[in-house]
Coordinates of C-alpha atoms in Angstrom, one line a residue:
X27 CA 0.0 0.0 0.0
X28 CA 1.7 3.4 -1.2
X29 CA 1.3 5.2 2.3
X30 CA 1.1 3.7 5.4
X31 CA -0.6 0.0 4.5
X32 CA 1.9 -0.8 1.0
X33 CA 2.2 -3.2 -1.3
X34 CA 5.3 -3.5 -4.3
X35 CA 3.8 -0.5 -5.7
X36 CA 4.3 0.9 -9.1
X37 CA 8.1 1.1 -10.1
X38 CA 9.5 3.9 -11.9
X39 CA 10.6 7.8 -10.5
X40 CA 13.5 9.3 -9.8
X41 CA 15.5 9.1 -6.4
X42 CA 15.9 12.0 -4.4
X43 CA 17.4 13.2 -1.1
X44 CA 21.2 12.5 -1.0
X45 CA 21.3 10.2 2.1
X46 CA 24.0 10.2 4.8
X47 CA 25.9 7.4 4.5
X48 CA 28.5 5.9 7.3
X49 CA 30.0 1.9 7.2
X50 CA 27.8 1.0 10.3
X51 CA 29.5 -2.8 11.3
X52 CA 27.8 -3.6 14.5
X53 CA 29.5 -4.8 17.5
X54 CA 28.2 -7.9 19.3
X55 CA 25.7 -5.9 21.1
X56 CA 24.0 -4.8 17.9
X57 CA 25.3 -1.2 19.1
X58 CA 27.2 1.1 16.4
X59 CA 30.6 2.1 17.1
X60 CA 29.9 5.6 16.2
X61 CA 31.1 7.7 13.6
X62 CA 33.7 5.8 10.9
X63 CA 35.2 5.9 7.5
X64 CA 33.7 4.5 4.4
X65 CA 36.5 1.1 5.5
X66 CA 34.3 -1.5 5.8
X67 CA 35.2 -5.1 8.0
X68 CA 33.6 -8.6 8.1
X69 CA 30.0 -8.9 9.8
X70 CA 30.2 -8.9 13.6
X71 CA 28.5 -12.3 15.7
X72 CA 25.2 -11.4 17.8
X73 CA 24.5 -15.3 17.8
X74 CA 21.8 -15.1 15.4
X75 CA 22.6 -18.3 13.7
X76 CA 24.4 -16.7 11.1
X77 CA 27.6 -17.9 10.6
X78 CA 30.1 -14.8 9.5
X79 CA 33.4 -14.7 7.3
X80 CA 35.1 -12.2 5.5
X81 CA 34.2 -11.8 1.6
X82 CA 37.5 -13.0 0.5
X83 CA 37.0 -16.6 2.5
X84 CA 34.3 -17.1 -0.2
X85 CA 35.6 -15.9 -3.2
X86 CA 35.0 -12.6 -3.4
X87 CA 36.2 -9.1 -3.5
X88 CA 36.0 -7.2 0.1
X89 CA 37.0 -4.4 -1.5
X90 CA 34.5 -3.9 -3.9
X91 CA 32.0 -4.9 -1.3
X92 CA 33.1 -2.2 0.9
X93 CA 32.3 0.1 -2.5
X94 CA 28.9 0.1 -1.6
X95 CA 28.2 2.9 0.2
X96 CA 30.4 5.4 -1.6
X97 CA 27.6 4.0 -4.5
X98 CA 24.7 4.8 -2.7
X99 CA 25.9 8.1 -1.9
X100 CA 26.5 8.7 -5.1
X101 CA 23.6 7.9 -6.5
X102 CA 21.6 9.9 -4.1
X103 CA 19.3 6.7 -2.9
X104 CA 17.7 5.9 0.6
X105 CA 18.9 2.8 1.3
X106 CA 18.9 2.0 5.2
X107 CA 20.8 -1.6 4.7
X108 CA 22.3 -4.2 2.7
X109 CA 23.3 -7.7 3.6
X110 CA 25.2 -10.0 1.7
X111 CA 25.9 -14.0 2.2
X112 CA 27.9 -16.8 0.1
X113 CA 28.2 -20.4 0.9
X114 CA 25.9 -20.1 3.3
X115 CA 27.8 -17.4 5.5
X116 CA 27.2 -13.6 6.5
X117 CA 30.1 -11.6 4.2
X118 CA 28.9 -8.3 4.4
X119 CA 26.6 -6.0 5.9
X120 CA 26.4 -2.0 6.2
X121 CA 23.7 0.3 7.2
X122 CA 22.7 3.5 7.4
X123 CA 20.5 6.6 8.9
X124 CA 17.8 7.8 7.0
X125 CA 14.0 9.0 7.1
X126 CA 11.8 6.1 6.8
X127 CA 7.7 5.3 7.3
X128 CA 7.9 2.5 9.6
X129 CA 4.1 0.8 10.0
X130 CA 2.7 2.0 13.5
X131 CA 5.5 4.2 13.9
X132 CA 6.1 7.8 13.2
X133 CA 8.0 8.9 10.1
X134 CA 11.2 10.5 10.7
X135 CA 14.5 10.1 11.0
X136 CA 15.7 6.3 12.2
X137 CA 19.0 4.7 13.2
X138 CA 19.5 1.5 11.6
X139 CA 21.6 -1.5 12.8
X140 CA 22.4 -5.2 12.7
X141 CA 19.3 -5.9 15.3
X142 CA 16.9 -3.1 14.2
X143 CA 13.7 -4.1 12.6
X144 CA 12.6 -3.1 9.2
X145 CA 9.1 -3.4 7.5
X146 CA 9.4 -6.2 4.7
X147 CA 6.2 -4.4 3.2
X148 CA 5.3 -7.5 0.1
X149 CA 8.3 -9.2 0.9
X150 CA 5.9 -10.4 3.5
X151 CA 3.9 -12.6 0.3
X152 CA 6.8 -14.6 -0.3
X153 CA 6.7 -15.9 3.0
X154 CA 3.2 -16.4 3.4
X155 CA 4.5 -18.9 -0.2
X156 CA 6.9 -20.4 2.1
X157 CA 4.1 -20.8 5.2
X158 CA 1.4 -22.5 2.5
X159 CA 4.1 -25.1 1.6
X160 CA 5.2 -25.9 5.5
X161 CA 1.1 -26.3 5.8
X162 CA 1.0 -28.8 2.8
X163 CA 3.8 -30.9 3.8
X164 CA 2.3 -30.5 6.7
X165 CA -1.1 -32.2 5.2
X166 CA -2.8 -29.3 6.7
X167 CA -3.6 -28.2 3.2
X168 CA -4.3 -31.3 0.5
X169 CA -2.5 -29.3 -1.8
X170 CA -2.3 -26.2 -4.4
X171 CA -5.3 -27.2 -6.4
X172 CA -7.8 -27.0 -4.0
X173 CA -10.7 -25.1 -4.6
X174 CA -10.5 -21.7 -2.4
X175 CA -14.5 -21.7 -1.6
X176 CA -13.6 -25.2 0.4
X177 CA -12.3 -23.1 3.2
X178 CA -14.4 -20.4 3.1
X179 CA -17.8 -21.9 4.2
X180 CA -19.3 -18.8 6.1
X181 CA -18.8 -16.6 2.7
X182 CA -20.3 -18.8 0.2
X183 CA -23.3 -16.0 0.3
X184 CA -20.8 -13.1 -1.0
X185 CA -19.4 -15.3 -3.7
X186 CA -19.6 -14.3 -7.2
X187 CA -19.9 -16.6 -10.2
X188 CA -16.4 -17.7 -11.4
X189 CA -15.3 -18.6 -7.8
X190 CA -15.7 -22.4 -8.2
X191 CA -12.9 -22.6 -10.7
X192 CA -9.9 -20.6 -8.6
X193 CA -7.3 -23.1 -6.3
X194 CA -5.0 -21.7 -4.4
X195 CA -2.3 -22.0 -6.8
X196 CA -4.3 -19.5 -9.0
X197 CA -3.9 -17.1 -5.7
X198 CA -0.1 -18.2 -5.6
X199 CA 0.1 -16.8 -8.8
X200 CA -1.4 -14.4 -9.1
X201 CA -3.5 -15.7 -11.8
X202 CA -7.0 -16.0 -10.4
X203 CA -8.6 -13.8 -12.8
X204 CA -10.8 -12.2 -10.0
X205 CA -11.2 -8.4 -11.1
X206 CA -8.5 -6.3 -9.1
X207 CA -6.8 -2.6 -9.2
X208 CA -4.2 -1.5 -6.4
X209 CA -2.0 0.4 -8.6
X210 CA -3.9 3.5 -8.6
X211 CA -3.6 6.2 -6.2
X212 CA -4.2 5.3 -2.7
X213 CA -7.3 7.9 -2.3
X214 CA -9.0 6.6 -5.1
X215 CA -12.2 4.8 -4.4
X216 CA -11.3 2.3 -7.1
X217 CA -7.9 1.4 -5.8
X218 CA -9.0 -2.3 -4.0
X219 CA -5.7 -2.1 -1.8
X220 CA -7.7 0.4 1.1
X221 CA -10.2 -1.7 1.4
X222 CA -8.1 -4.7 3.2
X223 CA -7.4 -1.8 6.1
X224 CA -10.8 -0.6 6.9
X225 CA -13.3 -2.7 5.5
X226 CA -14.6 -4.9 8.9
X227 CA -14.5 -7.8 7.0
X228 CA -11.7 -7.7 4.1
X229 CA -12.1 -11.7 3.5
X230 CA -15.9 -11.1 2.2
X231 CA -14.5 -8.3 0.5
X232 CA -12.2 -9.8 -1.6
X233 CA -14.4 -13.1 -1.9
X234 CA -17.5 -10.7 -3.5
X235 CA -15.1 -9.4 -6.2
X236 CA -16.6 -10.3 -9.6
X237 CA -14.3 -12.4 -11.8
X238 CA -13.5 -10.7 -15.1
X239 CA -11.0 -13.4 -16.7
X240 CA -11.1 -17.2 -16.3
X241 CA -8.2 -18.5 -14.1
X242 CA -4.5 -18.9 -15.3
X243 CA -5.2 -16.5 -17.9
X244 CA -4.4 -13.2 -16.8
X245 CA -1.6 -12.2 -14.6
X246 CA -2.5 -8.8 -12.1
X247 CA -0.6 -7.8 -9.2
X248 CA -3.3 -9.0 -6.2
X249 CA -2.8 -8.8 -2.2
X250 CA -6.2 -9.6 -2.0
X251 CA -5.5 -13.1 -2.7
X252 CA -2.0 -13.3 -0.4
X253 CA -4.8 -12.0 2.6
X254 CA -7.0 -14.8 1.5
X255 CA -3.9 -17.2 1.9
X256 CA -2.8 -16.0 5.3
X257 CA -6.7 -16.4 6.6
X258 CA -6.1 -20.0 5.3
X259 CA -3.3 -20.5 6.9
X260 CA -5.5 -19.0 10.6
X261 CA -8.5 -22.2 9.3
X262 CA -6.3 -24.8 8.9
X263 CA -3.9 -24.4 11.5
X264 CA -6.4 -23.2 14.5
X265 CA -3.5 -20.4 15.6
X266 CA -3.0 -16.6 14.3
X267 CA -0.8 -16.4 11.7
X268 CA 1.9 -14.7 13.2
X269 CA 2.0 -17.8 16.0
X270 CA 1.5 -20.5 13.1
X271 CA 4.5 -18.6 11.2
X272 CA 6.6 -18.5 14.3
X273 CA 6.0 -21.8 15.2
X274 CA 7.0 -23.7 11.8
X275 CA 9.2 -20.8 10.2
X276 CA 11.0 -18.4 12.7
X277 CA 11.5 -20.7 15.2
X278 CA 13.4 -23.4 12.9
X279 CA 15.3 -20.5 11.7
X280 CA 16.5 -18.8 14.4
X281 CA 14.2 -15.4 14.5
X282 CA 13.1 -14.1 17.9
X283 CA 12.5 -10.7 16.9
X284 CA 9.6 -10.7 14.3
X285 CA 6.4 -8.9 13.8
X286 CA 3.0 -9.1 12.1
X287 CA 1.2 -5.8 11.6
X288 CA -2.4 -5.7 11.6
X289 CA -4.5 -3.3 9.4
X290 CA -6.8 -0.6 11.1
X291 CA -9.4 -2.9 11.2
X292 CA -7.5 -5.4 13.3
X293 CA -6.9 -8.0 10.9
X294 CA -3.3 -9.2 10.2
X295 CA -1.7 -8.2 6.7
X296 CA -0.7 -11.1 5.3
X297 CA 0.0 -9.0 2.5
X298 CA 2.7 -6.1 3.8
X299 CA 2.4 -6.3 7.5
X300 CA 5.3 -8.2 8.4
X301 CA 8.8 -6.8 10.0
X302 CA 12.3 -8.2 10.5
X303 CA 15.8 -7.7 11.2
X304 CA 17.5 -7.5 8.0
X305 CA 19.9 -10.7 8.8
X306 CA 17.1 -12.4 9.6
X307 CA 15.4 -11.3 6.1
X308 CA 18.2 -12.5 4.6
X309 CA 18.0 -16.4 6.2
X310 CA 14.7 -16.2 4.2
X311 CA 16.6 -15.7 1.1
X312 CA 19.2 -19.0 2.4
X313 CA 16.6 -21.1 3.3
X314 CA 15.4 -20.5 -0.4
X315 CA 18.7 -21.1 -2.1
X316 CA 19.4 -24.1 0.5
X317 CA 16.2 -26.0 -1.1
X318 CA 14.1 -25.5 2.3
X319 CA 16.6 -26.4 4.9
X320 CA 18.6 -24.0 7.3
X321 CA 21.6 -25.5 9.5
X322 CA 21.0 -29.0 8.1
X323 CA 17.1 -29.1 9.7
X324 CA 14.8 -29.1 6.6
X325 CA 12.1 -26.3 7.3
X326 CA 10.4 -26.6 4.4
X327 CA 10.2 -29.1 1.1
X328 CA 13.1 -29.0 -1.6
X329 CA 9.6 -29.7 -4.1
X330 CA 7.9 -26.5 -2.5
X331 CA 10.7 -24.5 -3.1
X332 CA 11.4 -26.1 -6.5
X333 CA 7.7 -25.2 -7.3
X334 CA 7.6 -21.9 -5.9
X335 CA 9.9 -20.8 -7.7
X336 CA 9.6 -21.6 -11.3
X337 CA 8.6 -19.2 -13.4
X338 CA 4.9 -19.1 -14.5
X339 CA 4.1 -15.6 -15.9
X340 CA 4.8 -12.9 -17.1
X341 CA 4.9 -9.9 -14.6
X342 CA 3.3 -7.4 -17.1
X343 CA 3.8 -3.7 -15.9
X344 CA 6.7 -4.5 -13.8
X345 CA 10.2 -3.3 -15.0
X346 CA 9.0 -3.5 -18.6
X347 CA 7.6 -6.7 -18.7
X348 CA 11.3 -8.1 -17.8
X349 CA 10.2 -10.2 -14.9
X350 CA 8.8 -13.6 -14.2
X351 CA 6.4 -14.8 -11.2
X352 CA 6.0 -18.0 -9.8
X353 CA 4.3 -18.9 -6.1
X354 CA 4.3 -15.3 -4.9
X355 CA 8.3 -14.8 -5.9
X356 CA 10.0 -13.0 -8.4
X357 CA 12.6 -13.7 -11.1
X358 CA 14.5 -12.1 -13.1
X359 CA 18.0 -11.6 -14.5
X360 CA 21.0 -9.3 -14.3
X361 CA 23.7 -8.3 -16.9
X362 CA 27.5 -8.6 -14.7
X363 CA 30.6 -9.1 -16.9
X364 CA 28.8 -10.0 -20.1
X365 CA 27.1 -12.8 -18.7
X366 CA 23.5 -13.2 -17.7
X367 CA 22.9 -14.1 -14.1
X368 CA 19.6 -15.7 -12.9
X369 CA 18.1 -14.6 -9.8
X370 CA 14.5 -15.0 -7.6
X371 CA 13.6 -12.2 -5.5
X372 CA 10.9 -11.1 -2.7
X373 CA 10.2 -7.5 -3.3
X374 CA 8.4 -5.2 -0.8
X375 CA 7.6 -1.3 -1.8
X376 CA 10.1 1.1 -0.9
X377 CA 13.0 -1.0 -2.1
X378 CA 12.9 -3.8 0.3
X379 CA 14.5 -6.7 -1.3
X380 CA 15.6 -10.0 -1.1
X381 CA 17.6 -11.4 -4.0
X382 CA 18.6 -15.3 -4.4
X383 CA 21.4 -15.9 -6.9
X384 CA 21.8 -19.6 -7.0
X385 CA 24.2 -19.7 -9.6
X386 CA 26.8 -18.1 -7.4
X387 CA 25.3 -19.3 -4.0
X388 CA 24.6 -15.8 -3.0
X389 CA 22.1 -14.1 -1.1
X390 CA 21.7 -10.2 -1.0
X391 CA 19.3 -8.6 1.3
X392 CA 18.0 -4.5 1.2
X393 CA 16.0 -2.3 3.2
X394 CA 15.0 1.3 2.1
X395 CA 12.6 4.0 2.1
X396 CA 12.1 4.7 -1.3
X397 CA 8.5 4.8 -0.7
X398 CA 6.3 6.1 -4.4
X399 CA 9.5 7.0 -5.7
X400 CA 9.5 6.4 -9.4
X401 CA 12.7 4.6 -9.3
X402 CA 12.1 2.3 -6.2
X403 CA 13.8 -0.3 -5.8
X404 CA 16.0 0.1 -8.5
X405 CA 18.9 1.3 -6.3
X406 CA 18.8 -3.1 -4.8
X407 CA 19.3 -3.6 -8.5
X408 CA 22.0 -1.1 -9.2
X409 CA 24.4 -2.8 -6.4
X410 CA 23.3 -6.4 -7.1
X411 CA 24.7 -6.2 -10.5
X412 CA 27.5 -3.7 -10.5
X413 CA 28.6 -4.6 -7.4
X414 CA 27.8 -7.6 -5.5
X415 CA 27.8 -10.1 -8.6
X416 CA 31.1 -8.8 -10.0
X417 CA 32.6 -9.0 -7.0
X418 CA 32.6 -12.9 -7.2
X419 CA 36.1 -14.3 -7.8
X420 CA 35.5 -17.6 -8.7
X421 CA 32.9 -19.9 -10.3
X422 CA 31.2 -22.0 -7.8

């Protein structure tokens, strides 16, 4: 949602503000040492779980790591952090002051460090993915083609005709055909995004939209459907989701210090609401490339993952058409050295990001405030490929 509720948003605009930037490594006590140059040292232990190494113990260039925030300052962006990990260890990780729009907090100026939270805005829909595959290996959920009425008994009266034919992997993908329009501005009546926050029941809401185009037909961007998901997730499990996802998700993987905002009217967003640490965003993005498994326990299935992430549509509208989406994740490519890389992302508004590279075994996490900025997000881009991917040394 583009103010205070938001969703991936519309991408394009130009990045303003020069932002402050100082090489923040974190002492063990999460604290800031204070004022530093732009030198930039290996991640610092708070016994997260995350094991840490310098860059060049896995093949890459610390010194062009440690070019990142002379890059941000350059380019005038807001980014608050950025986290990298290869071979399943924490290389790199800087962060930085800036204004932000935190959800239930008030905008301003923020201090940002290894063990501050950060909204994950729609980052929050790729794990709500990663929660409907715990819940069908589970067997708590039959599986992705079941009908989304069959769990929705006490709205069969709002229905509209189409429903019958949608499954949850239509929601997955995005691809359920319902009618739906969150990319226009946030004070127009026709913009379905408001409606989740203040409508007392945003689950009849979304269930009484008409359906315009048969399922798996036609792609639109839709947290209407990721809210159905996580109400799902509430039936079948008996538990909020917040407890269900802390339970089988944060738990396994080591994150305490998690929240799940709730919309005005009380009800959690499934869709935007959910904030982390940014190392702890970025064991999301492991757990991804490590097939479901984190620390040798496997969280989730290697098939879920495998599933999830295959490419299923096109994302028309977003970056030019230049992305793919599969079970409420993103992929796309970028250009380093000549080459082509492959990667999967989770992207939140404001330039939250969370970018899997499997081909080099590399994770890279952002936060920001790039918030209706018409080049959002682009900045995550802009050091993934000219910085972070080059900086690889070797080939495996």
């Amino acid at each position: 949602m583009r103010d205070r509720f938001p969703h991936l948003g519309i991408l394009g605009a130009s990045l303003v503000l020069a932002l402050t930037v100082s090489a923040t490594p974190v002492q063990a006590d999460g604290v800031a040492p204070g004022p530093r140059n732009l030198a930039c040292e290996p991640p610092s232990s708070i016994d997260d779980g995350w094991t840490t190494a310098s860059p060049d113990s896995v093949g890459m260039d610390g010194a062009q790591l440690c070019g990142i925030a002379a890059r941000l300052e350059q380019r005038a962006t807001k980014v608050h952090s950025v986290v990298v990990a290869r071979h399943g260890k924490l290389v790199f990780e800087q962060y930085f002051p800036g204004y932000d729009q935190p959800w239930g907090q008030p905008d301003g100026q923020h201090e940002f460090t290894a063990t501050t939270k950060h909204d994950m805005r729609s980052a929050s829909k790729s794990v709500v993915s990663l929660l409907v595959g715990i819940a069908i290996d589970r067997k708590l959920i039959a599986g992705v083609d079941e009908p989304v009425l069959k769990f929705f008994p006490d709205h069969q009266t709002v229905k509209q005709a189409g429903w019958e034919a949608i499954t949850l992997r239509h929601l997955l993908t995005m691809s359920s055909g319902m009618k739906w329009d969150e990319a226009r501005a946030w004070t127009d009546p026709s913009n379905d995004e408001p409606h989740l926050t203040f409508e007392a029941d945003p689950i009849g809401y979304v269930l009484a939209k008409p359906v315009a185009a048969p399922p798996d037909t036609l792609w639109t961007y839709n947290g209407g459907g990721t809210e159905l998901l996580g109400n799902i997730l509430e039936r079948v499990s008996g538990k909020p989701l917040e407890a269900f996802a802390r339970e089988v998700l944060f738990q396994p993987l080591g994150i305490p210090d998690v929240e799940w905002k709730a919309y005005k009217n009380g009800k959690i967003a499934a869709a935007a609401g959910l904030r982390l640490r940014p190392r702890d965003a970025a064991k999301i993005g492991q757990l991804v490339l490590n097939r479901g498994q984190w620390n040798g326990q496997q969280i989730v299935s290697a098939d879920w993952i495998a599933q999830s992430i295959t490419p299923r549509f096109q994302a028309i509208g977003y970056f030019g058409g230049t992305l793919f989406y599969g079970y409420q994740w993103w992929m796309g490519r970028s250009l380093a050295g000549g080459k082509e890389i492959k990667w999967v992302a989770a992207f939140g508004w404001g330039g939250q990001r969370i970018f899997i590279v499997p081909e080099l075994d590399l994770v890279m996490m952002t936060t920001a405030a790039q918030y209706g900025q018409p080049k959002e997000g682009l900045a995550a881009i802009d050091i993934l490929s000219n910085i972070v991917i080059p900086s690889v040394r070797d080939a495996h």
